[in-house]
CSV table of C-alpha atoms in Angstrom, one decimal:
chain,number,residue,atom,x,y,z
A,123,MET,CA,17.2,0.8,14.7
A,124,ASN,CA,14.1,0.3,16.8
A,125,GLU,CA,15.0,3.2,19.0
A,126,VAL,CA,15.3,5.5,16.0
A,127,VAL,CA,11.8,4.3,14.9
A,128,ILE,CA,10.3,5.0,18.3
A,129,ALA,CA,11.9,8.4,18.5
A,130,ASN,CA,10.6,9.3,15.0
A,131,PHE,CA,7.1,8.1,15.8
A,132,ASN,CA,7.0,10.1,19.0
A,133,LYS,CA,7.6,13.3,16.9
A,134,ILE,CA,4.4,12.8,14.8
A,135,ASN,CA,1.7,15.4,15.3
A,136,PRO,CA,-2.0,15.1,14.6
A,137,ARG,CA,-1.7,18.2,12.4
A,138,LEU,CA,-0.4,15.8,9.7
A,139,PHE,CA,-4.0,14.9,9.0
A,140,LEU,CA,-4.6,18.4,7.7
A,141,PHE,CA,-2.8,17.6,4.4
A,142,PRO,CA,-5.1,14.8,3.3
A,143,PHE,CA,-8.1,16.8,4.5
A,144,PHE,CA,-7.0,19.6,2.2
A,145,ILE,CA,-6.6,17.2,-0.8
A,146,ILE,CA,-10.0,15.6,-0.3
A,147,LEU,CA,-11.7,19.0,0.2
A,148,THR,CA,-10.0,20.3,-3.0
A,149,LEU,CA,-11.1,17.2,-4.9
A,150,VAL,CA,-14.7,17.4,-3.7
A,151,LEU,CA,-14.9,21.0,-4.7
A,152,PHE,CA,-13.5,20.2,-8.1
A,153,LEU,CA,-16.0,17.4,-8.7
A,154,LEU,CA,-18.8,19.7,-7.4
A,155,MET,CA,-18.0,22.5,-9.7
A,156,ASN,CA,-17.9,20.1,-12.6
A,157,ASP,CA,-21.1,18.4,-11.7
A,158,ALA,CA,-19.2,15.1,-11.2
A,159,LEU,CA,-20.4,14.0,-7.8
A,160,SER,CA,-22.7,11.4,-9.4
A,161,VAL,CA,-21.4,8.0,-10.6
A,162,GLN,CA,-21.8,9.0,-14.2
A,163,GLY,CA,-20.2,12.3,-13.7
A,164,TYR,CA,-17.3,10.8,-11.7
A,165,VAL,CA,-16.5,8.4,-14.6
A,166,ALA,CA,-17.1,10.9,-17.4
A,167,ILE,CA,-14.8,13.7,-16.0
A,168,GLN,CA,-11.8,11.4,-15.9
A,169,LYS,CA,-12.5,9.1,-18.8
A,170,ASP,CA,-10.1,10.8,-21.1
A,171,TRP,CA,-7.4,10.9,-18.5
A,172,PHE,CA,-7.9,7.2,-17.9
A,173,TYR,CA,-7.5,6.5,-21.6
A,174,ASP,CA,-4.4,8.6,-21.9
A,175,LEU,CA,-2.7,7.1,-18.8
A,176,ASN,CA,-3.8,3.6,-19.7
A,177,HIS,CA,-2.5,3.7,-23.2
A,178,TYR,CA,0.8,5.4,-22.2
A,179,PHE,CA,1.8,3.3,-19.2
A,180,GLY,CA,-0.1,0.2,-20.4
A,181,ALA,CA,2.3,-0.1,-23.3
A,182,TYR,CA,4.9,-1.3,-20.8
A,183,LYS,CA,2.9,-4.3,-19.9
A,184,VAL,CA,5.5,-6.4,-18.1
A,185,THR,CA,6.7,-3.5,-16.0
A,186,ALA,CA,3.1,-2.4,-15.1
A,187,PHE,CA,2.2,-6.0,-14.2
A,188,ASN,CA,5.2,-6.4,-11.9
A,189,LEU,CA,4.6,-3.0,-10.2
A,190,THR,CA,0.9,-3.6,-9.6
A,191,GLN,CA,1.7,-6.8,-7.7
A,192,LEU,CA,3.5,-4.7,-5.0
A,193,GLY,CA,0.1,-3.3,-4.1
A,194,ASP,CA,-0.7,-6.8,-2.8
A,195,ALA,CA,0.1,-6.7,0.9
A,196,SER,CA,1.4,-10.4,1.0
A,197,ILE,CA,3.9,-9.5,-1.7
A,198,PHE,CA,5.2,-6.1,-0.5
A,199,LEU,CA,5.3,-7.2,3.1
A,200,SER,CA,7.6,-10.1,2.1
A,201,PHE,CA,10.3,-7.5,1.6
A,202,LEU,CA,9.7,-6.0,5.1
A,203,ILE,CA,9.4,-9.1,7.3
A,204,LEU,CA,12.9,-8.9,8.6
A,205,LEU,CA,11.9,-5.6,10.3
A,206,VAL,CA,10.1,-7.7,12.9
A,207,ILE,CA,13.5,-8.6,14.2
A,208,TYR,CA,15.4,-5.3,13.7
A,209,ALA,CA,12.6,-2.7,14.1
A,210,PRO,CA,9.5,-4.4,15.6
A,211,LYS,CA,7.9,-1.0,16.3
A,212,VAL,CA,7.4,-0.7,12.6
A,213,TRP,CA,5.4,-3.9,12.4
A,214,GLU,CA,3.4,-2.9,15.5
A,215,SER,CA,2.2,0.1,13.6
A,216,LEU,CA,1.9,-1.8,10.3
A,217,LEU,CA,-0.5,-4.4,11.8
A,218,SER,CA,-2.8,-1.7,13.3
A,219,ALA,CA,-2.6,0.4,10.1
A,220,LEU,CA,-3.4,-2.4,7.8
A,221,LEU,CA,-6.5,-3.4,9.9
A,222,VAL,CA,-7.6,0.2,9.7
A,223,SER,CA,-7.1,0.4,6.0
A,224,ALA,CA,-9.0,-2.8,5.4
A,225,VAL,CA,-12.0,-1.4,7.2
A,226,PHE,CA,-11.8,1.9,5.4
A,227,CYS,CA,-11.4,0.3,2.0
A,228,LYS,CA,-14.3,-2.0,2.5
A,229,PHE,CA,-16.5,0.8,3.8
A,230,PHE,CA,-15.8,3.2,1.0
A,231,LYS,CA,-16.1,0.6,-1.8
A,232,ASP,CA,-19.5,-0.4,-0.5
A,233,LEU,CA,-20.5,3.3,0.0
A,234,PHE,CA,-19.6,4.6,-3.4
A,235,LEU,CA,-20.2,1.6,-5.6
A,236,ILE,CA,-18.2,3.0,-8.6
A,237,PRO,CA,-18.0,0.7,-11.6
A,238,ARG,CA,-14.6,-0.5,-12.6
A,239,PRO,CA,-13.4,0.6,-16.1
A,240,ALA,CA,-14.2,-2.8,-17.7
A,241,GLU,CA,-17.7,-2.7,-16.2
A,242,ILE,CA,-18.7,0.6,-17.8
A,243,LEU,CA,-16.3,1.1,-20.8
A,244,ASN,CA,-15.8,-0.9,-23.9
A,245,GLU,CA,-13.0,-3.4,-23.1
A,246,ASP,CA,-11.6,-3.1,-26.6
A,247,SER,CA,-11.0,0.6,-26.0
A,248,PHE,CA,-8.3,0.3,-23.4
A,249,ILE,CA,-5.4,-1.9,-22.4
A,250,ILE,CA,-6.1,-4.7,-19.9
A,251,VAL,CA,-3.1,-6.5,-18.4
A,252,GLY,CA,-3.8,-9.7,-16.4
A,253,ARG,CA,-7.2,-10.6,-15.2
A,254,THR,CA,-10.1,-8.4,-16.3
A,255,LEU,CA,-11.8,-6.9,-13.2
A,256,HIS,CA,-15.5,-6.2,-13.2
A,257,GLY,CA,-18.0,-5.1,-10.6
A,258,PHE,CA,-18.7,-1.9,-8.7
A,259,SER,CA,-15.7,-1.6,-6.5
A,260,SER,CA,-13.4,0.8,-8.3
A,261,LEU,CA,-13.3,3.5,-5.6
A,262,PRO,CA,-10.9,3.5,-3.8
A,263,SER,CA,-8.1,1.5,-5.3
A,264,GLY,CA,-7.4,-1.2,-2.8
A,265,HIS,CA,-3.8,-1.8,-4.0
A,266,THR,CA,-3.1,1.9,-3.6
A,267,VAL,CA,-4.7,2.1,-0.2
A,268,THR,CA,-2.4,-0.8,0.9
A,269,ILE,CA,0.8,0.5,-0.6
A,270,PHE,CA,0.3,4.0,0.9
A,271,THR,CA,-0.6,2.6,4.3
A,272,ILE,CA,2.7,0.6,4.3
A,273,LEU,CA,4.8,3.4,2.8
A,274,THR,CA,3.4,6.0,5.3
A,275,VAL,CA,4.5,3.9,8.2
A,276,ILE,CA,7.9,3.4,6.6
A,277,LEU,CA,8.1,7.1,5.7
A,278,PHE,CA,7.8,8.3,9.3
A,279,ALA,CA,9.6,5.4,10.8
A,280,PHE,CA,12.9,6.2,9.0
A,281,MET,CA,12.5,9.9,8.4
A,282,PRO,CA,15.9,11.6,8.2
A,283,LYS,CA,16.9,14.4,10.5
A,284,LYS,CA,18.2,16.9,7.9
A,285,ASN,CA,15.6,18.8,5.9
A,286,ILE,CA,17.3,18.2,2.5
A,287,TYR,CA,17.2,14.4,3.1
A,288,LYS,CA,13.7,14.6,4.4
A,289,GLY,CA,12.6,16.2,1.1
A,290,MET,CA,14.4,13.5,-0.9
A,291,TRP,CA,13.0,10.7,1.3
A,292,ILE,CA,9.4,12.0,1.0
A,293,PHE,CA,9.7,12.4,-2.7
A,294,LEU,CA,11.2,9.0,-3.2
A,295,LEU,CA,8.5,7.1,-1.2
A,296,LEU,CA,5.6,9.2,-2.6
A,297,GLY,CA,6.9,8.8,-6.1
A,298,PHE,CA,7.2,5.0,-5.6
A,299,GLY,CA,3.7,4.8,-4.2
A,300,TYR,CA,2.1,6.8,-7.0
A,301,LEU,CA,4.0,4.7,-9.6
A,302,ILE,CA,2.4,1.6,-8.1
A,303,GLY,CA,-0.9,3.4,-8.0
A,304,LEU,CA,-0.6,4.4,-11.7
A,305,SER,CA,0.1,0.8,-12.5
A,306,ARG,CA,-3.5,0.1,-11.5
A,307,VAL,CA,-4.6,2.5,-14.3
A,308,ALA,CA,-2.1,1.0,-16.6
A,309,VAL,CA,-3.5,-2.5,-16.2
A,310,GLY,CA,-7.1,-1.2,-16.7
A,311,ALA,CA,-8.3,-1.9,-13.1
A,312,HIS,CA,-9.0,1.7,-11.8
A,313,PHE,CA,-9.7,5.3,-12.7
A,314,PRO,CA,-7.1,8.0,-11.8
A,315,PHE,CA,-9.2,9.5,-9.0
A,316,ASP,CA,-9.5,6.0,-7.5
A,317,VAL,CA,-5.7,6.1,-7.1
A,318,LEU,CA,-5.6,9.6,-5.7
A,319,ILE,CA,-8.3,8.9,-3.1
A,320,GLY,CA,-6.8,5.5,-2.3
A,321,SER,CA,-3.5,7.2,-1.6
A,322,VAL,CA,-5.1,9.7,0.9
A,323,ILE,CA,-7.0,6.8,2.6
A,324,GLY,CA,-3.8,4.9,2.8
A,325,TYR,CA,-1.9,7.8,4.2
A,326,CYS,CA,-4.5,8.4,6.9
A,327,SER,CA,-4.5,4.7,7.8
A,328,GLY,CA,-0.8,4.7,8.2
A,329,LEU,CA,-0.9,7.7,10.5
A,330,LEU,CA,-3.7,6.1,12.5
A,331,GLY,CA,-1.7,2.9,12.8
A,332,ILE,CA,1.2,4.8,14.3
A,333,PHE,CA,-1.0,6.7,16.8
A,334,ILE,CA,-2.7,3.4,17.8
A,335,SER,CA,0.7,1.7,18.4
A,336,ARG,CA,1.9,4.6,20.4
A,337,LYS,CA,-1.1,4.6,22.7
A,338,TYR,CA,-1.9,0.9,22.9
A,339,LYS,CA,0.5,-2.1,23.3
A,340,ILE,CA,-1.6,-4.4,21.2
A,341,TRP,CA,1.2,-5.9,19.2
A,342,ASN,CA,4.2,-5.4,21.5
A,343,TRP,CA,4.5,-9.2,21.9
A,344,ILE,CA,5.9,-9.6,18.4
A,345,CYS,CA,9.4,-8.8,19.5
A,346,PHE,CA,9.5,-11.7,22.0
A,347,LYS,CA,11.6,-14.6,20.9
A,348,LYS,CA,9.1,-17.2,22.2
A,349,TYR,CA,6.6,-16.1,19.5
A,350,SER,CA,9.1,-16.6,16.6
A,351,PRO,CA,7.4,-19.9,15.6
A,352,ILE,CA,4.3,-17.9,14.7
A,353,PHE,CA,6.3,-15.9,12.2
A,354,ILE,CA,8.1,-19.0,11.0
A,355,VAL,CA,4.8,-20.7,10.2
A,356,ALA,CA,3.5,-17.5,8.6
A,357,ILE,CA,6.6,-17.2,6.4
A,358,ILE,CA,6.3,-20.8,5.3
A,359,ALA,CA,2.7,-20.2,4.4
A,360,CYS,CA,3.7,-17.1,2.4
A,361,CYS,CA,6.4,-19.1,0.7
A,362,ILE,CA,3.8,-21.6,-0.5
A,363,SER,CA,1.4,-18.8,-1.5
A,364,VAL,CA,4.1,-17.0,-3.6
A,365,SER,CA,5.3,-20.3,-5.1
A,366,ILE,CA,1.7,-20.9,-6.3
A,367,LYS,CA,1.7,-17.3,-7.8
A,368,ILE,CA,5.0,-18.1,-9.6
A,369,TYR,CA,3.5,-21.3,-11.0
A,370,ASN,CA,0.6,-19.2,-12.4
A,371,GLU,CA,2.5,-16.1,-13.4
A,372,LYS,CA,6.3,-16.3,-13.8
A,373,ILE,CA,7.2,-12.6,-13.1
A,374,ILE,CA,10.3,-11.2,-11.5
A,375,VAL,CA,8.6,-9.6,-8.5
A,376,PHE,CA,7.3,-12.9,-7.3
A,377,TYR,CA,10.8,-14.5,-7.5
A,378,LEU,CA,12.2,-11.5,-5.5
A,379,ALA,CA,9.5,-11.9,-2.9
A,380,LEU,CA,10.2,-15.6,-2.5
A,381,ILE,CA,14.0,-15.0,-2.1
A,382,SER,CA,13.2,-12.4,0.5
A,383,LEU,CA,11.0,-14.8,2.4
A,384,PHE,CA,13.7,-17.5,2.3
A,385,VAL,CA,16.2,-15.1,3.8
A,386,ALA,CA,13.7,-14.1,6.5
A,387,LEU,CA,12.9,-17.7,7.2
A,388,TYR,CA,16.5,-18.5,7.8
A,389,LYS,CA,17.0,-15.5,10.0
A,390,PHE,CA,13.9,-16.2,12.2
A,391,ILE,CA,15.0,-19.9,12.6
A,392,TYR,CA,18.5,-18.8,13.5
A,393,VAL,CA,17.2,-16.2,16.1
A,394,TYR,CA,14.8,-18.8,17.6
A,395,VAL,CA,17.3,-21.6,18.0
A,396,LYS,CA,20.2,-19.4,19.1
A,397,LYS,CA,21.1,-19.8,22.7
């Protein structure tokens, strides 16, 4: 499996950055033409879309709340931890990509200082699921940046060879990513453009992570058996963290993440003690 991932990563071309550049350019021109480059304009131009999406998707509160948790790296990565054993190259790229995305996310949140919906709109006018988020850190959506960073690495790591399957694979992962992104609107945490821009930043972060792992061997040690205790300790810590989440919020995605972590813990211990 790791050989397939390496071969797919080696096919990636820097021209793939043209797609997000085109999206951002189109969005900037759209905002410019509608006099929406200011904070007030940015919120005003999409306020109606926010209400429509929030009221439609927010009606499915349990589903939205489960989906939005997958934008938490500690939850979604729980389902991918076994790839450290079977496809470590994926995790080498993921680690670099997530660091890049964290820097980008922090930089742009501090740069734009867009108020969250609950900060600028009447809280009684839209659906809020879970904790009410305030502050001036709406753009970009951090959960969307995270999920698209991870999905971009997975997208190119396991890209099928046949074009028909490539199209289905891309559609499936992008659809899944935007479903999680829309859940941030459904729970009342972000505006629609926060999600769109977050997806572009996440996509770029994922690509950069792949290029970094191709050029630099920063994380190539993760495949060595002698470092398995590091992951065993990390998995145990994640099990404790997820258990605390379950204690506070008994939702299915947390239980699934915990089961996945237990399976991974067993496998890492087995690989480490195996002669």
